[in-house]
PDB file of C-alpha atoms in Angstrom:
ATOM      1  CA  GLY A1015       0.000   0.000   0.000  1.00 59.00           C
ATOM      2  CA  ALA A1016       0.904   3.667  -0.186  1.00 65.00           C
ATOM      3  CA  VAL A1017       3.617   4.614   2.289  1.00 87.00           C
ATOM      4  CA  VAL A1018       4.360   8.137   3.448  1.00 92.00           C
ATOM      5  CA  SER A1019       7.504   8.839   5.429  1.00 94.00           C
ATOM      6  CA  GLN A1020       8.183  11.881   7.562  1.00 96.00           C
ATOM      7  CA  HIS A1021      11.463  13.100   8.977  1.00 96.00           C
ATOM      8  CA  PRO A1022      12.417  13.905  11.643  1.00 97.00           C
ATOM      9  CA  SER A1023      10.010  12.177  13.992  1.00 96.00           C
ATOM     10  CA  ARG A1024      10.757  14.690  16.705  1.00 96.00           C
ATOM     11  CA  VAL A1025      12.748  17.893  16.922  1.00 97.00           C
ATOM     12  CA  ILE A1026      13.543  20.393  19.634  1.00 97.00           C
ATOM     13  CA  CYS A1027      14.639  23.857  18.625  1.00 96.00           C
ATOM     14  CA  LYS A1028      15.236  27.197  20.236  1.00 97.00           C
ATOM     15  CA  SER A1029      12.865  30.077  19.817  1.00 97.00           C
ATOM     16  CA  GLY A1030      13.701  32.144  16.760  1.00 97.00           C
ATOM     17  CA  THR A1031      15.278  29.351  14.758  1.00 97.00           C
ATOM     18  CA  SER A1032      13.819  27.596  11.724  1.00 97.00           C
ATOM     19  CA  VAL A1033      12.974  23.931  11.389  1.00 97.00           C
ATOM     20  CA  LYS A1034      12.467  21.895   8.228  1.00 98.00           C
ATOM     21  CA  ILE A1035      10.237  18.823   8.112  1.00 98.00           C
ATOM     22  CA  GLU A1036      10.327  16.424   5.177  1.00 97.00           C
ATOM     23  CA  CYS A1037       7.501  14.341   3.804  1.00 96.00           C
ATOM     24  CA  ARG A1038       8.215  11.634   1.249  1.00 94.00           C
ATOM     25  CA  SER A1039       5.969   9.288  -0.675  1.00 92.00           C
ATOM     26  CA  LEU A1040       7.987   6.078  -0.771  1.00 90.00           C
ATOM     27  CA  ASP A1041       6.253   3.878  -3.315  1.00 84.00           C
ATOM     28  CA  PHE A1042       4.214   6.294  -5.377  1.00 85.00           C
ATOM     29  CA  GLN A1043       4.367   9.743  -6.862  1.00 87.00           C
ATOM     30  CA  ALA A1044       2.257  12.424  -5.243  1.00 85.00           C
ATOM     31  CA  THR A1045       1.349  15.599  -7.098  1.00 82.00           C
ATOM     32  CA  THR A1046      -0.488  16.755  -4.016  1.00 87.00           C
ATOM     33  CA  MET A1047       0.477  16.500  -0.371  1.00 91.00           C
ATOM     34  CA  PHE A1048      -1.310  17.911   2.636  1.00 93.00           C
ATOM     35  CA  TRP A1049       0.144  19.319   5.852  1.00 96.00           C
ATOM     36  CA  TYR A1050      -1.792  19.076   9.099  1.00 95.00           C
ATOM     37  CA  ARG A1051      -1.150  20.316  12.613  1.00 96.00           C
ATOM     38  CA  GLN A1052      -2.469  18.601  15.690  1.00 96.00           C
ATOM     39  CA  PHE A1053      -2.432  19.976  19.235  1.00 93.00           C
ATOM     40  CA  PRO A1054      -2.708  17.580  22.189  1.00 90.00           C
ATOM     41  CA  LYS A1055      -6.103  15.965  22.569  1.00 87.00           C
ATOM     42  CA  GLN A1056      -7.357  17.722  19.462  1.00 91.00           C
ATOM     43  CA  SER A1057      -8.181  16.811  15.900  1.00 93.00           C
ATOM     44  CA  LEU A1058      -6.086  17.296  12.792  1.00 93.00           C
ATOM     45  CA  MET A1059      -6.338  20.754  11.291  1.00 93.00           C
ATOM     46  CA  LEU A1060      -5.361  21.221   7.661  1.00 93.00           C
ATOM     47  CA  MET A1061      -2.680  23.878   7.265  1.00 95.00           C
ATOM     48  CA  ALA A1062      -1.983  23.799   3.551  1.00 95.00           C
ATOM     49  CA  THR A1063      -2.137  21.825   0.346  1.00 92.00           C
ATOM     50  CA  SER A1064       1.226  21.310  -1.284  1.00 90.00           C
ATOM     51  CA  ASN A1065       1.216  21.140  -5.083  1.00 87.00           C
ATOM     52  CA  GLU A1066       4.185  19.813  -7.019  1.00 86.00           C
ATOM     53  CA  GLY A1067       5.739  22.517  -9.141  1.00 85.00           C
ATOM     54  CA  SER A1068       3.479  25.308  -7.969  1.00 87.00           C
ATOM     55  CA  LYS A1069       2.641  27.368  -4.911  1.00 90.00           C
ATOM     56  CA  ALA A1070       0.998  25.805  -1.919  1.00 93.00           C
ATOM     57  CA  THR A1071      -2.567  26.654  -1.018  1.00 93.00           C
ATOM     58  CA  TYR A1072      -2.895  27.761   2.601  1.00 96.00           C
ATOM     59  CA  GLU A1073      -5.937  27.470   4.816  1.00 94.00           C
ATOM     60  CA  GLN A1074      -7.440  30.566   6.314  1.00 93.00           C
ATOM     61  CA  GLY A1075      -5.466  31.786   9.296  1.00 94.00           C
ATOM     62  CA  VAL A1076      -2.237  29.989   8.395  1.00 96.00           C
ATOM     63  CA  GLU A1077       0.657  32.357   7.752  1.00 95.00           C
ATOM     64  CA  LYS A1078       2.340  31.383   4.504  1.00 94.00           C
ATOM     65  CA  ASP A1079       5.477  33.348   5.330  1.00 95.00           C
ATOM     66  CA  LYS A1080       5.853  31.473   8.591  1.00 96.00           C
ATOM     67  CA  PHE A1081       5.095  27.996   7.298  1.00 97.00           C
ATOM     68  CA  LEU A1082       7.028  27.695   4.060  1.00 96.00           C
ATOM     69  CA  ILE A1083       6.096  24.765   1.851  1.00 95.00           C
ATOM     70  CA  ASN A1084       8.181  23.473  -1.026  1.00 92.00           C
ATOM     71  CA  HIS A1085       7.016  20.588  -3.211  1.00 90.00           C
ATOM     72  CA  ALA A1086       9.947  20.336  -5.591  1.00 84.00           C
ATOM     73  CA  SER A1087       9.466  16.756  -6.736  1.00 90.00           C
ATOM     74  CA  LEU A1088       6.724  14.163  -7.019  1.00 89.00           C
ATOM     75  CA  THR A1089       7.992  12.362  -3.938  1.00 92.00           C
ATOM     76  CA  LEU A1090       9.043  15.144  -1.581  1.00 94.00           C
ATOM     77  CA  SER A1091       7.349  18.046   0.134  1.00 94.00           C
ATOM     78  CA  THR A1092       8.961  20.089   2.889  1.00 96.00           C
ATOM     79  CA  LEU A1093       7.464  22.294   5.563  1.00 97.00           C
ATOM     80  CA  THR A1094       9.752  24.895   7.132  1.00 97.00           C
ATOM     81  CA  VAL A1095       8.629  26.567  10.325  1.00 98.00           C
ATOM     82  CA  THR A1096      10.440  29.897  10.269  1.00 97.00           C
ATOM     83  CA  SER A1097      11.340  31.898  13.356  1.00 97.00           C
ATOM     84  CA  ALA A1098       9.700  29.296  15.546  1.00 97.00           C
ATOM     85  CA  HIS A1099       8.046  30.297  18.807  1.00 96.00           C
ATOM     86  CA  PRO A1100       6.850  28.118  21.697  1.00 96.00           C
ATOM     87  CA  GLU A1101       3.262  28.397  20.457  1.00 96.00           C
ATOM     88  CA  ASP A1102       4.376  26.609  17.264  1.00 96.00           C
ATOM     89  CA  SER A1103       5.090  23.510  19.329  1.00 97.00           C
ATOM     90  CA  SER A1104       2.763  20.872  17.940  1.00 97.00           C
ATOM     91  CA  PHE A1105       2.493  17.584  16.086  1.00 97.00           C
ATOM     92  CA  TYR A1106       2.849  18.134  12.341  1.00 98.00           C
ATOM     93  CA  ILE A1107       1.585  15.412  10.009  1.00 96.00           C
ATOM     94  CA  CYS A1108       1.738  15.157   6.248  1.00 95.00           C
ATOM     95  CA  SER A1109      -0.382  13.060   3.938  1.00 93.00           C
ATOM     96  CA  ALA A1110      -0.449  12.209   0.276  1.00 89.00           C
ATOM     97  CA  ARG A1111      -2.614  10.752  -2.435  1.00 78.00           C
ATOM     98  CA  ALA A1112      -1.315   9.119  -5.586  1.00 67.00           C
ATOM     99  CA  PRO A1113      -1.923  11.117  -8.780  1.00 63.00           C
ATOM    100  CA  GLY A1114      -4.897  10.149 -10.861  1.00 61.00           C
ATOM    101  CA  GLN A1115      -6.553   8.591  -7.859  1.00 56.00           C
ATOM    102  CA  ASP A1116      -8.655  11.435  -6.562  1.00 55.00           C
ATOM    103  CA  SER A1117     -11.037   9.016  -4.958  1.00 58.00           C
ATOM    104  CA  SER A1118      -8.352   7.129  -3.080  1.00 65.00           C
ATOM    105  CA  PRO A1119      -7.978   7.867   0.598  1.00 71.00           C
ATOM    106  CA  LEU A1120      -5.139   9.887   2.044  1.00 80.00           C
ATOM    107  CA  HIS A1121      -2.249   8.068   3.661  1.00 85.00           C
ATOM    108  CA  PHE A1122      -0.467   9.771   6.491  1.00 92.00           C
ATOM    109  CA  GLY A1123       3.110   9.981   7.651  1.00 94.00           C
ATOM    110  CA  ASN A1124       4.009   9.212  11.244  1.00 94.00           C
ATOM    111  CA  GLY A1125       4.182  12.833  12.214  1.00 96.00           C
ATOM    112  CA  THR A1126       6.843  15.172  13.578  1.00 97.00           C
ATOM    113  CA  ARG A1127       6.716  16.339  17.182  1.00 97.00           C
ATOM    114  CA  LEU A1128       8.078  19.900  17.263  1.00 97.00           C
ATOM    115  CA  THR A1129       9.035  21.434  20.588  1.00 97.00           C
ATOM    116  CA  VAL A1130      10.183  25.040  20.631  1.00 97.00           C
ATOM    117  CA  THR A1131      11.963  26.098  23.798  1.00 96.00           C
TER     118      THR A1131
ATOM    119  CA  GLY B1230     -11.505  25.234  10.247  1.00 51.00           C
ATOM    120  CA  GLN B1231     -14.703  23.305   9.841  1.00 60.00           C
ATOM    121  CA  GLN B1232     -15.021  19.989  11.656  1.00 68.00           C
ATOM    122  CA  LEU B1233     -17.426  17.139  11.688  1.00 89.00           C
ATOM    123  CA  ASN B1234     -19.382  16.400  14.860  1.00 95.00           C
ATOM    124  CA  GLN B1235     -18.031  13.141  16.224  1.00 96.00           C
ATOM    125  CA  SER B1236     -19.375  11.386  19.296  1.00 97.00           C
ATOM    126  CA  PRO B1237     -18.755  10.226  21.858  1.00 97.00           C
ATOM    127  CA  GLN B1238     -15.571  12.101  22.761  1.00 96.00           C
ATOM    128  CA  SER B1239     -14.334   9.222  24.858  1.00 96.00           C
ATOM    129  CA  MET B1240     -15.338   5.719  25.823  1.00 96.00           C
ATOM    130  CA  PHE B1241     -14.211   3.414  28.607  1.00 96.00           C
ATOM    131  CA  ILE B1242     -15.245  -0.165  27.983  1.00 95.00           C
ATOM    132  CA  GLN B1243     -14.515  -3.678  29.108  1.00 97.00           C
ATOM    133  CA  GLU B1244     -12.633  -6.040  26.858  1.00 97.00           C
ATOM    134  CA  GLY B1245     -15.085  -8.033  24.760  1.00 97.00           C
ATOM    135  CA  GLU B1246     -17.705  -5.313  24.556  1.00 97.00           C
ATOM    136  CA  ASP B1247     -18.905  -3.806  21.309  1.00 97.00           C
ATOM    137  CA  VAL B1248     -18.280  -0.139  20.526  1.00 97.00           C
ATOM    138  CA  SER B1249     -20.131   2.324  18.364  1.00 98.00           C
ATOM    139  CA  MET B1250     -19.185   5.866  17.381  1.00 98.00           C
ATOM    140  CA  ASN B1251     -20.588   8.225  14.781  1.00 97.00           C
ATOM    141  CA  CYS B1252     -20.040  11.411  12.855  1.00 97.00           C
ATOM    142  CA  THR B1253     -22.577  13.880  11.587  1.00 96.00           C
ATOM    143  CA  SER B1254     -22.430  16.918   9.381  1.00 94.00           C
ATOM    144  CA  SER B1255     -24.800  19.625   8.249  1.00 91.00           C
ATOM    145  CA  SER B1256     -23.546  19.243   4.698  1.00 90.00           C
ATOM    146  CA  ILE B1257     -23.131  16.369   2.267  1.00 92.00           C
ATOM    147  CA  PHE B1258     -19.936  14.396   1.821  1.00 93.00           C
ATOM    148  CA  ASN B1259     -19.110  12.090  -1.076  1.00 91.00           C
ATOM    149  CA  THR B1260     -16.535  10.070   0.827  1.00 92.00           C
ATOM    150  CA  TRP B1261     -16.320   9.059   4.468  1.00 94.00           C
ATOM    151  CA  LEU B1262     -13.161   7.649   5.988  1.00 94.00           C
ATOM    152  CA  TRP B1263     -12.347   6.232   9.393  1.00 96.00           C
ATOM    153  CA  TYR B1264      -8.833   6.426  10.834  1.00 95.00           C
ATOM    154  CA  LYS B1265      -7.200   5.230  14.043  1.00 97.00           C
ATOM    155  CA  GLN B1266      -4.348   7.138  15.654  1.00 96.00           C
ATOM    156  CA  ASP B1267      -2.009   5.724  18.267  1.00 95.00           C
ATOM    157  CA  PRO B1268      -0.078   8.129  20.533  1.00 90.00           C
ATOM    158  CA  GLY B1269       2.766   9.871  18.740  1.00 90.00           C
ATOM    159  CA  GLU B1270       1.911   8.414  15.349  1.00 93.00           C
ATOM    160  CA  GLY B1271       0.022   9.430  12.254  1.00 93.00           C
ATOM    161  CA  PRO B1272      -3.526   8.241  11.535  1.00 94.00           C
ATOM    162  CA  VAL B1273      -3.910   4.846   9.916  1.00 93.00           C
ATOM    163  CA  LEU B1274      -6.783   4.224   7.523  1.00 91.00           C
ATOM    164  CA  LEU B1275      -9.326   1.672   8.755  1.00 95.00           C
ATOM    165  CA  ILE B1276     -12.231   1.877   6.329  1.00 94.00           C
ATOM    166  CA  ALA B1277     -13.124   4.007   3.294  1.00 92.00           C
ATOM    167  CA  LEU B1278     -16.733   4.514   2.177  1.00 93.00           C
ATOM    168  CA  TYR B1279     -17.649   5.906  -1.232  1.00 91.00           C
ATOM    169  CA  LYS B1280     -21.368   5.372  -1.713  1.00 93.00           C
ATOM    170  CA  ALA B1281     -24.425   6.423   0.282  1.00 94.00           C
ATOM    171  CA  GLY B1282     -25.801   3.436   2.173  1.00 95.00           C
ATOM    172  CA  GLU B1283     -22.578   1.475   1.785  1.00 95.00           C
ATOM    173  CA  LEU B1284     -21.765  -0.893   4.636  1.00 97.00           C
ATOM    174  CA  THR B1285     -18.165  -2.089   4.766  1.00 96.00           C
ATOM    175  CA  SER B1286     -16.337  -4.388   7.141  1.00 97.00           C
ATOM    176  CA  ASN B1287     -12.675  -4.789   7.981  1.00 95.00           C
ATOM    177  CA  GLY B1288     -12.283  -7.652  10.435  1.00 97.00           C
ATOM    178  CA  ARG B1289     -14.084  -6.683  13.626  1.00 97.00           C
ATOM    179  CA  LEU B1290     -14.753  -3.202  12.291  1.00 98.00           C
ATOM    180  CA  THR B1291     -17.864  -2.211  10.382  1.00 98.00           C
ATOM    181  CA  ALA B1292     -18.651   1.237   9.039  1.00 98.00           C
ATOM    182  CA  GLN B1293     -21.595   2.659   7.164  1.00 97.00           C
ATOM    183  CA  PHE B1294     -22.032   5.656   4.895  1.00 96.00           C
ATOM    184  CA  GLY B1295     -25.345   7.252   5.883  1.00 96.00           C
ATOM    185  CA  ILE B1296     -28.079   7.332   3.276  1.00 96.00           C
ATOM    186  CA  THR B1297     -28.372  11.115   3.579  1.00 95.00           C
ATOM    187  CA  ARG B1298     -24.591  11.412   3.000  1.00 94.00           C
ATOM    188  CA  LYS B1299     -24.416  13.547   6.130  1.00 95.00           C
ATOM    189  CA  ASP B1300     -23.360  10.900   8.598  1.00 96.00           C
ATOM    190  CA  SER B1301     -21.364   7.750   9.164  1.00 97.00           C
ATOM    191  CA  PHE B1302     -20.851   5.300  11.989  1.00 98.00           C
ATOM    192  CA  LEU B1303     -18.117   2.891  13.007  1.00 98.00           C
ATOM    193  CA  ASN B1304     -18.721  -0.239  15.053  1.00 98.00           C
ATOM    194  CA  ILE B1305     -16.036  -2.358  16.701  1.00 98.00           C
ATOM    195  CA  SER B1306     -17.138  -5.770  17.865  1.00 98.00           C
ATOM    196  CA  ALA B1307     -15.591  -7.797  20.671  1.00 97.00           C
ATOM    197  CA  SER B1308     -13.062  -5.136  21.607  1.00 97.00           C
ATOM    198  CA  ILE B1309      -9.528  -6.088  22.621  1.00 97.00           C
ATOM    199  CA  PRO B1310      -6.838  -4.064  24.441  1.00 95.00           C
ATOM    200  CA  SER B1311      -5.029  -3.164  21.198  1.00 95.00           C
ATOM    201  CA  ASP B1312      -8.149  -1.321  20.034  1.00 97.00           C
ATOM    202  CA  VAL B1313      -7.128   1.474  22.410  1.00 97.00           C
ATOM    203  CA  GLY B1314      -6.483   4.721  20.597  1.00 96.00           C
ATOM    204  CA  ILE B1315      -8.189   7.707  19.057  1.00 97.00           C
ATOM    205  CA  TYR B1316     -10.596   7.117  16.191  1.00 98.00           C
ATOM    206  CA  PHE B1317     -11.264   9.876  13.700  1.00 96.00           C
ATOM    207  CA  CYS B1318     -13.898  10.158  11.039  1.00 96.00           C
ATOM    208  CA  ALA B1319     -13.068  12.254   7.997  1.00 94.00           C
ATOM    209  CA  GLY B1320     -15.215  13.494   5.165  1.00 93.00           C
ATOM    210  CA  GLN B1321     -14.397  14.576   1.671  1.00 89.00           C
ATOM    211  CA  ARG B1322     -16.845  16.632  -0.360  1.00 86.00           C
ATOM    212  CA  TRP B1323     -15.526  15.840  -3.807  1.00 77.00           C
ATOM    213  CA  GLN B1324     -12.902  13.671  -5.417  1.00 70.00           C
ATOM    214  CA  GLY B1325      -9.494  15.087  -4.741  1.00 68.00           C
ATOM    215  CA  GLY B1326     -10.841  17.514  -2.163  1.00 76.00           C
ATOM    216  CA  LYS B1327      -9.387  18.095   1.257  1.00 82.00           C
ATOM    217  CA  LEU B1328     -10.351  15.980   4.233  1.00 87.00           C
ATOM    218  CA  ILE B1329     -12.326  17.450   7.088  1.00 90.00           C
ATOM    219  CA  PHE B1330     -11.848  15.618  10.379  1.00 93.00           C
ATOM    220  CA  GLY B1331     -14.090  14.917  13.330  1.00 95.00           C
ATOM    221  CA  GLN B1332     -12.927  15.735  16.847  1.00 94.00           C
ATOM    222  CA  GLY B1333     -12.013  12.124  17.540  1.00 96.00           C
ATOM    223  CA  THR B1334     -13.222   9.424  19.919  1.00 97.00           C
ATOM    224  CA  GLU B1335     -10.720   8.247  22.503  1.00 97.00           C
ATOM    225  CA  LEU B1336     -11.246   4.572  23.257  1.00 97.00           C
ATOM    226  CA  SER B1337      -9.969   2.903  26.397  1.00 97.00           C
ATOM    227  CA  VAL B1338     -10.346  -0.871  26.833  1.00 96.00           C
ATOM    228  CA  LYS B1339     -10.040  -2.463  30.229  1.00 92.00           C
ATOM    229  CA  PRO B1340      -8.690  -6.031  30.130  1.00 89.00           C
TER     230      PRO B1340
END
């Protein structure tokens, strides 16, 4: 089945620094990937839709200059949290769907636990 | 962002009992999905439903796509300790569209 890999699984950074999270589709090509954020005991909230070769589409209230998304290839999307602050500490999860399979369900990575100190 | 209404929020049951949880929405969805999330991991797909009225099973799990396309339920029969986790419903309005998630149901199973 479709496998999505995320790296790193957890990261601790100091306030003001930037952190990059990678999301890879391992056995399929993904023209579209999705980035979610999840706070403890809460549901997944979509942050942005990452489109290969074009700009990401951000959800309302998500700062595109703070959460930079780059989808440079069909198997890799990256999310960079710039100038991180403690309130950015969260669980970030990516997901992907194989191209041409709009009806297929999303498969999720294992998430990245970001802690900003 | 918009969320589906998922209930109950949490359940504490005895091993061997059956479990039922559901999601409702004020608007129509064309796809309903059920995921399970273990602590510190991403959601894992359990069941996908594509047609109103569809009833699909995956082992001890059974899910149905409501006939009105505004709701779905998930049943777990004969629960076991490894069923512990958070279950999320998710709806998709059109093919290729983004997923909207329910608030989750946290399941605890007492051996």
